[in-house]
mmCIF file of C-alpha atoms in Angstrom:
data_model
loop_
_atom_site.group_PDB
_atom_site.id
_atom_site.type_symbol
_atom_site.label_atom_id
_atom_site.label_comp_id
_atom_site.label_asym_id
_atom_site.label_seq_id
_atom_site.Cartn_x
_atom_site.Cartn_y
_atom_site.Cartn_z
ATOM 1 C CA UNK A 1 -10.222 -1.759 -14.928
ATOM 2 C CA UNK A 2 -9.964 -2.902 -11.873
ATOM 3 C CA UNK A 3 -12.283 -3.461 -8.731
ATOM 4 C CA UNK A 4 -11.719 -4.645 -5.431
ATOM 5 C CA UNK A 5 -14.643 -4.771 -2.634
ATOM 6 C CA UNK A 6 -13.836 -5.470 0.795
ATOM 7 C CA UNK A 7 -16.449 -5.175 3.802
ATOM 8 C CA UNK A 8 -15.873 -1.179 5.301
ATOM 9 C CA UNK A 9 -16.062 -2.395 8.741
ATOM 10 C CA UNK A 10 -15.933 -5.031 11.130
ATOM 11 C CA UNK A 11 -15.901 -6.007 14.765
ATOM 12 C CA UNK A 12 -14.867 -9.187 16.654
ATOM 13 C CA UNK A 13 -15.076 -9.772 20.272
ATOM 14 C CA UNK A 14 -10.918 -10.691 21.766
ATOM 15 C CA UNK A 15 -10.348 -14.523 21.727
ATOM 16 C CA UNK A 16 -12.612 -14.956 18.532
ATOM 17 C CA UNK A 17 -12.158 -15.606 14.723
ATOM 18 C CA UNK A 18 -12.814 -13.541 11.926
ATOM 19 C CA UNK A 19 -12.880 -13.972 8.181
ATOM 20 C CA UNK A 20 -12.487 -10.910 6.444
ATOM 21 C CA UNK A 21 -13.585 -10.949 2.543
ATOM 22 C CA UNK A 22 -12.169 -9.391 -0.617
ATOM 23 C CA UNK A 23 -13.436 -9.487 -4.112
ATOM 24 C CA UNK A 24 -11.798 -8.797 -7.051
ATOM 25 C CA UNK A 25 -12.329 -7.927 -11.010
ATOM 26 C CA UNK A 26 -9.259 -7.118 -12.502
ATOM 27 C CA UNK A 27 -7.398 -7.919 -16.087
ATOM 28 C CA UNK A 28 -4.278 -9.501 -15.855
ATOM 29 C CA UNK A 29 -4.286 -10.748 -11.831
ATOM 30 C CA UNK A 30 -1.222 -11.917 -10.962
ATOM 31 C CA UNK A 31 -1.089 -12.862 -6.816
ATOM 32 C CA UNK A 32 -3.211 -10.963 -4.133
ATOM 33 C CA UNK A 33 -1.658 -9.298 -0.947
ATOM 34 C CA UNK A 34 -2.943 -8.518 2.553
ATOM 35 C CA UNK A 35 -1.777 -5.395 4.555
ATOM 36 C CA UNK A 36 -2.262 -4.474 8.487
ATOM 37 C CA UNK A 37 -2.076 -0.966 8.923
ATOM 38 C CA UNK A 38 -2.651 0.889 12.263
ATOM 39 C CA UNK A 39 -4.661 4.248 12.858
ATOM 40 C CA UNK A 40 -1.688 6.408 11.796
ATOM 41 C CA UNK A 41 0.949 3.972 10.848
ATOM 42 C CA UNK A 42 2.529 2.362 7.502
ATOM 43 C CA UNK A 43 0.716 -0.773 6.348
ATOM 44 C CA UNK A 44 2.499 -3.762 6.958
ATOM 45 C CA UNK A 45 2.877 -6.671 4.711
ATOM 46 C CA UNK A 46 1.026 -9.869 6.074
ATOM 47 C CA UNK A 47 0.506 -12.130 3.034
ATOM 48 C CA UNK A 48 0.604 -12.844 -0.709
ATOM 49 C CA UNK A 49 -1.478 -15.370 -2.267
ATOM 50 C CA UNK A 50 -0.567 -16.550 -6.232
ATOM 51 C CA UNK A 51 -2.143 -20.479 -6.285
ATOM 52 C CA UNK A 52 -5.525 -21.122 -5.248
ATOM 53 C CA UNK A 53 -5.511 -23.076 -1.030
ATOM 54 C CA UNK A 54 -4.779 -21.633 2.241
ATOM 55 C CA UNK A 55 -1.524 -19.967 3.310
ATOM 56 C CA UNK A 56 -1.601 -20.118 7.147
ATOM 57 C CA UNK A 57 1.309 -17.785 9.303
ATOM 58 C CA UNK A 58 1.035 -18.104 12.776
ATOM 59 C CA UNK A 59 -2.539 -16.819 13.847
ATOM 60 C CA UNK A 60 -3.094 -15.232 10.343
ATOM 61 C CA UNK A 61 -4.674 -17.457 7.175
ATOM 62 C CA UNK A 62 -5.208 -16.298 3.942
ATOM 63 C CA UNK A 63 -7.296 -17.826 1.097
ATOM 64 C CA UNK A 64 -7.708 -17.105 -2.223
ATOM 65 C CA UNK A 65 -9.937 -19.091 -5.245
ATOM 66 C CA UNK A 66 -8.438 -17.329 -8.421
ATOM 67 C CA UNK A 67 -11.627 -18.465 -10.206
ATOM 68 C CA UNK A 68 -14.067 -16.870 -8.481
ATOM 69 C CA UNK A 69 -11.944 -13.799 -7.717
ATOM 70 C CA UNK A 70 -12.057 -14.061 -4.063
ATOM 71 C CA UNK A 71 -10.408 -14.313 -0.989
ATOM 72 C CA UNK A 72 -9.937 -13.870 3.045
ATOM 73 C CA UNK A 73 -8.257 -13.438 5.584
ATOM 74 C CA UNK A 74 -8.635 -14.974 8.353
ATOM 75 C CA UNK A 75 -7.522 -13.905 12.291
ATOM 76 C CA UNK A 76 -7.874 -16.432 14.817
ATOM 77 C CA UNK A 77 -7.596 -16.338 18.318
ATOM 78 C CA UNK A 78 -8.026 -12.427 17.884
ATOM 79 C CA UNK A 79 -6.229 -9.856 20.478
ATOM 80 C CA UNK A 80 -7.120 -6.080 21.234
ATOM 81 C CA UNK A 81 -3.956 -5.280 19.212
ATOM 82 C CA UNK A 82 -5.344 -6.924 15.896
ATOM 83 C CA UNK A 83 -7.438 -3.502 15.792
ATOM 84 C CA UNK A 84 -6.448 -2.257 12.654
ATOM 85 C CA UNK A 85 -7.333 -1.871 9.173
ATOM 86 C CA UNK A 86 -6.671 -4.555 6.798
ATOM 87 C CA UNK A 87 -5.635 -4.179 3.068
ATOM 88 C CA UNK A 88 -6.650 -6.114 0.022
ATOM 89 C CA UNK A 89 -4.833 -5.640 -3.217
ATOM 90 C CA UNK A 90 -4.361 -7.317 -6.609
ATOM 91 C CA UNK A 91 -1.133 -7.043 -8.275
ATOM 92 C CA UNK A 92 -1.846 -6.620 -11.885
ATOM 93 C CA UNK A 93 0.374 -8.120 -14.953
ATOM 94 C CA UNK A 94 3.594 -7.378 -15.900
ATOM 95 C CA UNK A 95 4.801 -8.265 -12.417
ATOM 96 C CA UNK A 96 3.469 -7.443 -9.028
ATOM 97 C CA UNK A 97 4.979 -3.549 -9.061
ATOM 98 C CA UNK A 98 1.456 -2.624 -10.250
ATOM 99 C CA UNK A 99 -0.874 -3.009 -6.981
ATOM 100 C CA UNK A 100 -4.530 -1.971 -6.667
ATOM 101 C CA UNK A 101 -5.577 -1.602 -3.293
ATOM 102 C CA UNK A 102 -8.657 -1.555 -2.246
ATOM 103 C CA UNK A 103 -10.309 0.644 0.614
ATOM 104 C CA UNK A 104 -9.244 -1.505 3.316
ATOM 105 C CA UNK A 105 -11.270 -3.404 6.127
ATOM 106 C CA UNK A 106 -11.472 -1.332 9.682
ATOM 107 C CA UNK A 107 -11.616 -4.220 12.695
ATOM 108 C CA UNK A 108 -12.175 -2.921 16.025
ATOM 109 C CA UNK A 109 -11.435 -6.219 18.496
ATOM 110 C CA UNK A 110 -13.794 -5.801 21.921
ATOM 111 C CA UNK A 111 -12.806 -7.365 25.444
ATOM 112 C CA UNK B 1 16.024 -3.173 10.119
ATOM 113 C CA UNK B 2 14.937 -2.760 6.965
ATOM 114 C CA UNK B 3 13.623 1.198 6.632
ATOM 115 C CA UNK B 4 11.746 3.487 4.074
ATOM 116 C CA UNK B 5 11.992 7.103 5.398
ATOM 117 C CA UNK B 6 10.115 10.110 3.957
ATOM 118 C CA UNK B 7 11.284 13.973 4.504
ATOM 119 C CA UNK B 8 8.578 15.225 6.236
ATOM 120 C CA UNK B 9 5.915 13.598 8.649
ATOM 121 C CA UNK B 10 3.602 16.841 8.445
ATOM 122 C CA UNK B 11 3.826 19.479 5.331
ATOM 123 C CA UNK B 12 1.462 22.674 4.557
ATOM 124 C CA UNK B 13 2.321 24.380 2.010
ATOM 125 C CA UNK B 14 0.014 27.028 0.064
ATOM 126 C CA UNK B 15 -2.052 26.984 -3.251
ATOM 127 C CA UNK B 16 0.649 27.106 -6.792
ATOM 128 C CA UNK B 17 3.707 26.523 -4.839
ATOM 129 C CA UNK B 18 6.237 23.955 -5.766
ATOM 130 C CA UNK B 19 6.335 20.833 -3.268
ATOM 131 C CA UNK B 20 9.225 17.946 -2.787
ATOM 132 C CA UNK B 21 8.332 14.617 -0.889
ATOM 133 C CA UNK B 22 11.463 12.828 -0.174
ATOM 134 C CA UNK B 23 11.548 9.082 0.369
ATOM 135 C CA UNK B 24 14.994 7.035 0.812
ATOM 136 C CA UNK B 25 15.405 3.427 1.800
ATOM 137 C CA UNK B 26 18.238 1.503 2.598
ATOM 138 C CA UNK B 27 17.368 -1.796 1.374
ATOM 139 C CA UNK B 28 19.017 -1.952 -2.209
ATOM 140 C CA UNK B 29 15.472 -2.345 -3.574
ATOM 141 C CA UNK B 30 14.961 -1.723 -7.492
ATOM 142 C CA UNK B 31 11.468 -0.538 -6.958
ATOM 143 C CA UNK B 32 9.868 2.620 -5.921
ATOM 144 C CA UNK B 33 6.528 3.530 -5.373
ATOM 145 C CA UNK B 34 4.492 6.589 -4.661
ATOM 146 C CA UNK B 35 0.909 6.167 -3.300
ATOM 147 C CA UNK B 36 -1.554 8.942 -1.639
ATOM 148 C CA UNK B 37 -4.243 7.898 0.503
ATOM 149 C CA UNK B 38 -7.592 9.305 1.318
ATOM 150 C CA UNK B 39 -10.833 7.893 3.566
ATOM 151 C CA UNK B 40 -13.310 6.203 1.256
ATOM 152 C CA UNK B 41 -10.689 5.785 -1.546
ATOM 153 C CA UNK B 42 -7.935 3.731 0.330
ATOM 154 C CA UNK B 43 -4.103 3.414 -1.605
ATOM 155 C CA UNK B 44 -3.506 5.269 -5.105
ATOM 156 C CA UNK B 45 -0.430 4.856 -7.106
ATOM 157 C CA UNK B 46 0.620 8.098 -8.198
ATOM 158 C CA UNK B 47 4.185 6.460 -10.129
ATOM 159 C CA UNK B 48 6.554 3.543 -9.322
ATOM 160 C CA UNK B 49 10.468 3.308 -10.558
ATOM 161 C CA UNK B 50 11.651 0.316 -11.250
ATOM 162 C CA UNK B 51 15.452 1.267 -11.741
ATOM 163 C CA UNK B 52 17.358 4.462 -11.634
ATOM 164 C CA UNK B 53 15.801 7.400 -13.780
ATOM 165 C CA UNK B 54 12.861 5.208 -14.995
ATOM 166 C CA UNK B 55 10.017 5.660 -14.124
ATOM 167 C CA UNK B 56 6.065 4.400 -14.977
ATOM 168 C CA UNK B 57 2.538 6.054 -14.076
ATOM 169 C CA UNK B 58 0.410 4.904 -11.882
ATOM 170 C CA UNK B 59 -3.246 5.657 -11.648
ATOM 171 C CA UNK B 60 -3.677 9.032 -10.303
ATOM 172 C CA UNK B 61 -0.201 11.043 -12.520
ATOM 173 C CA UNK B 62 -2.257 13.849 -12.987
ATOM 174 C CA UNK B 63 -0.873 16.988 -11.299
ATOM 175 C CA UNK B 64 2.632 14.978 -10.156
ATOM 176 C CA UNK B 65 5.837 14.068 -11.266
ATOM 177 C CA UNK B 66 8.296 11.992 -9.652
ATOM 178 C CA UNK B 67 12.292 12.291 -10.321
ATOM 179 C CA UNK B 68 15.118 8.996 -9.111
ATOM 180 C CA UNK B 69 18.285 10.156 -9.885
ATOM 181 C CA UNK B 70 19.778 7.415 -7.174
ATOM 182 C CA UNK B 71 18.794 4.531 -6.400
ATOM 183 C CA UNK B 72 17.668 4.784 -3.032
ATOM 184 C CA UNK B 73 15.923 8.191 -3.428
ATOM 185 C CA UNK B 74 13.060 8.916 -4.977
ATOM 186 C CA UNK B 75 11.059 12.073 -5.010
ATOM 187 C CA UNK B 76 7.327 13.248 -5.705
ATOM 188 C CA UNK B 77 6.989 16.605 -7.190
ATOM 189 C CA UNK B 78 3.928 18.792 -7.063
ATOM 190 C CA UNK B 79 4.598 21.398 -9.822
ATOM 191 C CA UNK B 80 1.544 23.423 -8.472
ATOM 192 C CA UNK B 81 0.356 22.339 -5.621
ATOM 193 C CA UNK B 82 -3.867 22.506 -5.604
ATOM 194 C CA UNK B 83 -6.346 21.699 -2.473
ATOM 195 C CA UNK B 84 -7.608 18.656 -3.845
ATOM 196 C CA UNK B 85 -3.442 17.217 -3.293
ATOM 197 C CA UNK B 86 -4.407 17.501 -0.230
ATOM 198 C CA UNK B 87 -3.854 13.821 1.143
ATOM 199 C CA UNK B 88 -1.314 11.514 2.673
ATOM 200 C CA UNK B 89 1.163 10.407 1.141
ATOM 201 C CA UNK B 90 2.877 7.109 1.145
ATOM 202 C CA UNK B 91 6.213 5.948 -0.414
ATOM 203 C CA UNK B 92 7.207 1.854 -0.637
ATOM 204 C CA UNK B 93 9.570 -0.023 -2.147
ATOM 205 C CA UNK B 94 9.988 -3.670 -2.801
ATOM 206 C CA UNK B 95 12.717 -6.113 -4.435
ATOM 207 C CA UNK B 96 12.159 -6.840 -8.471
ATOM 208 C CA UNK B 97 12.795 -10.533 -7.378
ATOM 209 C CA UNK B 98 12.516 -13.265 -4.288
ATOM 210 C CA UNK B 99 9.711 -11.581 -1.578
ATOM 211 C CA UNK B 100 7.241 -9.172 -3.515
ATOM 212 C CA UNK B 101 6.195 -7.422 -0.484
ATOM 213 C CA UNK B 102 6.578 -3.716 -0.196
ATOM 214 C CA UNK B 103 7.962 -1.900 2.521
ATOM 215 C CA UNK B 104 6.279 1.967 3.352
ATOM 216 C CA UNK B 105 7.434 4.670 5.035
ATOM 217 C CA UNK B 106 5.613 6.723 7.670
ATOM 218 C CA UNK B 107 3.756 9.070 5.277
ATOM 219 C CA UNK B 108 3.854 12.668 5.016
ATOM 220 C CA UNK B 109 0.854 14.237 5.666
ATOM 221 C CA UNK B 110 -0.003 17.591 3.091
ATOM 222 C CA UNK B 111 -2.484 19.871 3.426
ATOM 223 C CA UNK B 112 -2.382 22.858 1.209
ATOM 224 C CA UNK B 113 -4.411 25.690 1.502
#
């Protein structure tokens, strides 16, 4: 079976750094996605980690530890527009077509 | 600009009706997906297709069927709509090789009364 856990809600201050954690238990792990979803909009791709370690893309970084079943998304220099839900998702064996999503973390950025 | 479009943004249907949700992508992607998104449950995969006329069940296929007659179009069919199928339905597409990201459509908010 698949199980993905991430916090339901987080609040952070504009300009600060926030880390959104995701733990997973899954059979046949391929890689881990992070998506951003603004209210009322479609999810948009942020990152895909296959190997252990940190990958940086501008203000956003994503980390993966396969042995621990753990990932985090790090957002730096928070902006008001970063207020959104952040979805952790795992791709399973047989290719990355089969993806299981977590329930998402709703991040509120406050002035 | 990559595009996934869905036939309706909002849809209201009655219990027992047959419902068609259409999705079209213009990126020549091999894979297409149907998800439903519900509060507290997240995105759940209903069906996906990796080629024309090919399909595989996702995690919650009961009560749904799909059709993919052309590469760019993937339809979700609710044979007999029920109130527990009231949800946001999201279509997505992706390549088989290269970047694994899925591109999502804007969603269809379906209400079954």
